Short mmCIF file of C-alpha atoms in Angstrom, two decimals:
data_model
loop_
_atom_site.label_atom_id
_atom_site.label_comp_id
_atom_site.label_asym_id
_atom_site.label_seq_id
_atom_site.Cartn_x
_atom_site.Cartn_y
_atom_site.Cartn_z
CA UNK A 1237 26.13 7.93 1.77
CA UNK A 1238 25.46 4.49 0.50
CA UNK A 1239 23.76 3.51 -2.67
CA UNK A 1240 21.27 0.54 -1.57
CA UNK A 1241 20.98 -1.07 1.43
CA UNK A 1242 22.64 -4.30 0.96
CA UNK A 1243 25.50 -5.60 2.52
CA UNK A 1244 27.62 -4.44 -0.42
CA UNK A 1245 26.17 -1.02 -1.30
CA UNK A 1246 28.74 1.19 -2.47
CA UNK A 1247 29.57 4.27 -0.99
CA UNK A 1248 29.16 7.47 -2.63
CA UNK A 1249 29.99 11.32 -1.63
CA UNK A 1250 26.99 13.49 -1.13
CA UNK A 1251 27.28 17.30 -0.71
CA UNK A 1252 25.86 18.53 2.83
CA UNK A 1253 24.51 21.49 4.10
CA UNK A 1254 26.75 23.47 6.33
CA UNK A 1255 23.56 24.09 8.52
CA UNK A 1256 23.39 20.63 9.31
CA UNK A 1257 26.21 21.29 11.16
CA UNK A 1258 25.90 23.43 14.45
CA UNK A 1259 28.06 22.22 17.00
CA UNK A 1260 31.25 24.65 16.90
CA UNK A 1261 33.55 21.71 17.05
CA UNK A 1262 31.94 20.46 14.13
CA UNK A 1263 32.40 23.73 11.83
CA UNK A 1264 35.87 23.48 13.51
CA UNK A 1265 36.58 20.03 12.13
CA UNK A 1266 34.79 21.05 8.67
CA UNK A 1267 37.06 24.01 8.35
CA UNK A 1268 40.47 21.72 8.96
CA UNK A 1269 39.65 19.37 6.38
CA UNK A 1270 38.73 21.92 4.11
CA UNK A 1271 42.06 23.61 4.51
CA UNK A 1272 43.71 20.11 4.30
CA UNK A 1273 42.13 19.73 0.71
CA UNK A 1274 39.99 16.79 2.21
CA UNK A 1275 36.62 18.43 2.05
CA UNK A 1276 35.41 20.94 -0.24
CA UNK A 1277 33.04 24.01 0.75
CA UNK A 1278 31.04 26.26 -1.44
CA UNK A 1279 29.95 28.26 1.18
CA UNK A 1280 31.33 30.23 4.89
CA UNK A 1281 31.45 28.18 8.34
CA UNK A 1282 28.69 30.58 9.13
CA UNK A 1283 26.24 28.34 7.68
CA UNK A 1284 25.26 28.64 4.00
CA UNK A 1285 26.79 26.73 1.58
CA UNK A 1286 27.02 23.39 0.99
CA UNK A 1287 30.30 20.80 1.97
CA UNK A 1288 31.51 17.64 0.42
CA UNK A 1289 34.32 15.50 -0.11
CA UNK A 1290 37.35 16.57 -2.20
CA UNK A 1291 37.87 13.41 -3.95
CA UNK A 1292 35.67 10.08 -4.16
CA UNK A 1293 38.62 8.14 -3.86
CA UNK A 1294 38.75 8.73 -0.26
CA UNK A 1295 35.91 6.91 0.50
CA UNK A 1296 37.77 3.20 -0.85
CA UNK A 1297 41.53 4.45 -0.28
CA UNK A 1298 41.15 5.66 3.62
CA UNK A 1299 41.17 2.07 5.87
CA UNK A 1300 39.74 4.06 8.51
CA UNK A 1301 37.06 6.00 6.96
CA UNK A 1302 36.00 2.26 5.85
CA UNK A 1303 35.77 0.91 8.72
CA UNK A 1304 33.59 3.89 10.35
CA UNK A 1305 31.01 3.24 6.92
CA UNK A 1306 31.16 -0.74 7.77
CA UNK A 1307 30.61 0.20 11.54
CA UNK A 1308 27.73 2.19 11.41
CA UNK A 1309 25.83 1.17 7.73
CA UNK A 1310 22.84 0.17 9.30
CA UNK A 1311 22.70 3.50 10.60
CA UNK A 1312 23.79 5.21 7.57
CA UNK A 1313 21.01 3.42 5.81
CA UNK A 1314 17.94 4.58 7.74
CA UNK A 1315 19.09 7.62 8.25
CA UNK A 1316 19.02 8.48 4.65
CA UNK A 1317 15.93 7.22 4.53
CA UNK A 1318 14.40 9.49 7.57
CA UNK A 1319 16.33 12.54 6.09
CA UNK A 1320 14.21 11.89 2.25
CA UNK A 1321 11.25 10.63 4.34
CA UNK A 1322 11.46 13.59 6.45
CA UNK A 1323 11.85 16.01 3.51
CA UNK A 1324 8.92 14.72 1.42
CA UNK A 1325 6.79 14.79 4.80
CA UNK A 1326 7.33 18.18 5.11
CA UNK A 1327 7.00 19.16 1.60
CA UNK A 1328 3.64 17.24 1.73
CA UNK A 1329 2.46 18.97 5.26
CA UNK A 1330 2.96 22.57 3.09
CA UNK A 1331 1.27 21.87 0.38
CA UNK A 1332 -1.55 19.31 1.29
CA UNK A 1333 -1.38 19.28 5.20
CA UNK A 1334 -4.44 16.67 5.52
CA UNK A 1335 -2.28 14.10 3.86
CA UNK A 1336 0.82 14.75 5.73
CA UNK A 1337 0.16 12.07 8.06
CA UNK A 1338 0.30 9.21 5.55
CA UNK A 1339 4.16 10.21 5.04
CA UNK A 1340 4.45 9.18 8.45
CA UNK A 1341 6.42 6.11 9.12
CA UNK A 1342 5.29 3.10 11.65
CA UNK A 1343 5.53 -0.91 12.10
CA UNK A 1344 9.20 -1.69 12.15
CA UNK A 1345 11.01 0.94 10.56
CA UNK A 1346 9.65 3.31 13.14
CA UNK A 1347 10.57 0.95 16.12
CA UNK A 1348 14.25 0.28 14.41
CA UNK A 1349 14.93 4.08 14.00
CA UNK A 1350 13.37 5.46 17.89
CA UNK A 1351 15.46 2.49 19.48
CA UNK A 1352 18.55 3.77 17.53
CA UNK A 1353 17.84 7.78 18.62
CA UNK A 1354 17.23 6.62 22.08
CA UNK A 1355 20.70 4.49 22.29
CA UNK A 1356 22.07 7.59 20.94
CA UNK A 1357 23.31 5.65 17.91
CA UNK A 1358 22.44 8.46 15.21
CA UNK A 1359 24.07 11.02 17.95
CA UNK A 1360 27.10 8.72 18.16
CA UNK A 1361 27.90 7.51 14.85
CA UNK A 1362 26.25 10.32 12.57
CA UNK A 1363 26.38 13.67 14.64
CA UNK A 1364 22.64 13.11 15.58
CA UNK A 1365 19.41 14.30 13.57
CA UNK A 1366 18.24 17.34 11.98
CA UNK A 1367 15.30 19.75 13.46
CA UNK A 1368 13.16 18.24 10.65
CA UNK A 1369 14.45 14.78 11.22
CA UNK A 1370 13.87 14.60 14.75
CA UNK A 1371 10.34 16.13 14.30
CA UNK A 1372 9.34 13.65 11.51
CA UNK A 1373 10.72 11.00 14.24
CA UNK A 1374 8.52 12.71 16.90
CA UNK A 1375 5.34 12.95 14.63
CA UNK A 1376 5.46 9.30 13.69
CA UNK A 1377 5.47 8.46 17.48
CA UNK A 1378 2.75 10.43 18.20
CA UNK A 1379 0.80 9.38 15.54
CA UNK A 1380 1.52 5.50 16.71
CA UNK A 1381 0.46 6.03 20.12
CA UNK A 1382 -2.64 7.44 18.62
CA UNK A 1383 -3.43 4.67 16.56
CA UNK A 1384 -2.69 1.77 19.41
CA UNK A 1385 -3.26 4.32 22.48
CA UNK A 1386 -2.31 0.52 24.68
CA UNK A 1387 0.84 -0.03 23.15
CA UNK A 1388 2.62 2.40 25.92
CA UNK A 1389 0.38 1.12 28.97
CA UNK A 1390 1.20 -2.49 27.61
CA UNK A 1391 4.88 -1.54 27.30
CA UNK A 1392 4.54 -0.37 31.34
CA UNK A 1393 2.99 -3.13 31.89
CA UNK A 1394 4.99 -5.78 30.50
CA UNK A 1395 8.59 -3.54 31.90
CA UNK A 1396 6.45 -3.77 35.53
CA UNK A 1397 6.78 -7.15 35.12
CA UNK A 1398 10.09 -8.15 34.34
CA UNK A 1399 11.04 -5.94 37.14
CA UNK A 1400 8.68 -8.42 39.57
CA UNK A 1401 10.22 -12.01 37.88
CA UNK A 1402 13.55 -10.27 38.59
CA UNK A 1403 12.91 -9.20 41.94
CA UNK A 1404 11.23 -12.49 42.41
CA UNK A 1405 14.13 -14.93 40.95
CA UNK A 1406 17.01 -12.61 43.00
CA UNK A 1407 14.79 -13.23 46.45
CA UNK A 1408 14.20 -17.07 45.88
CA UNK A 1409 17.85 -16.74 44.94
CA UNK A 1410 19.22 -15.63 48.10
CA UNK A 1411 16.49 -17.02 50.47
CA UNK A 1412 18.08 -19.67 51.36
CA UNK A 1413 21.53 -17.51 52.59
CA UNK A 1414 19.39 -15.29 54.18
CA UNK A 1415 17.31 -17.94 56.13
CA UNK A 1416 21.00 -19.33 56.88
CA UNK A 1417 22.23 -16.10 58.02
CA UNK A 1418 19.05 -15.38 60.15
CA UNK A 1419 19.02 -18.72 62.02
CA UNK A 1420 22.79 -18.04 62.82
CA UNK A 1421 22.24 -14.67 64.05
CA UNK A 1422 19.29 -15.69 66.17
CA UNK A 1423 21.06 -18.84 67.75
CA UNK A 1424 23.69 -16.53 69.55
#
């Protein structure tokens, strides 16, 4: 986890739930490192419990591990911020649902965080989002759309036309070959 979102942020542990993780090649990789003293679990691989790392001084003393936190701390950052986001939604949707949608996010952090799930970067670097992450991601989408209903037709419409300029430049690019070629092939 990081602790701020500047460049220099220092990294911190952060204990996990073990039902965040539900891939079996993930439980499978949580239960080596626990055995090689890396990680620490308070709970079984079947899912309760809680999983952390053994010793802070991994997190400055393993090059590696380093340069994975450098790699992806842009990702690391909003993600933390979606997970607490996410948490508070829900907690706010239980006990005062007609305020729930105010926890919603939009403007730029919602654009920055759908264009990293749909380049798979939170999948990639992070092991992808939670149930309630992804529906917290899913609700503030919605709820966009609803409030600017054009945004999606203008998105269509502006891809539509990149497509055409495209199209357009690659035709005017190769006219004059194909003119060339055509003019050859109807002279023999």
């Amino acid at each position: 986890d990081l602790a701020g979102q500047e460049s220099d942020a220092r990294v911190v542990s952060k204990r996990a739930r073990l039902s965040e993780f539900e891939l079996p090649e993930e439980r499978q990789l949580i239960d080596e490192l626990v055995d090689e003293k890396m990680l620490i679990s308070s709970g079984t691989s079947s899912g309760s419990g809680t999983v952390e790392i053994a010793h802070e001084a991994l997190l400055s003393a393993w090059p590696t591990l380093q340069k994975w936190i450098g790699e992806a701390r842009e990702v690391i950052y909003l993600r933390n911020r979606l997970r607490a986001d996410a948490e508070q939604w829900q907690r706010v949707k239980s006990e005062t649902p007609d305020r729930a949608d105010n926890e919603l996010w939009s403007g730029l952090r919602l654009q920055r965080a759908w264009t990293m799930h749909k380049q798979q970067e939170f999948q990639v670097l992070l092991g992808g989002l939670t149930a309630e992450e992804q529906q917290f991601l899913t609700a503030s989408e919605s709820q966009q759309e609803k409030k600017d209903p054009t945004k999606a037709q203008n998105e269509r419409i502006f891809a539509a036309v990149v497509v055409s300029v495209v199209l357009t430049i690659l035709i005017i690019h190769r006219a004059p070959r194909i003119g060339t070629a055509w003019l050859s092939w109807s002279q023999m």
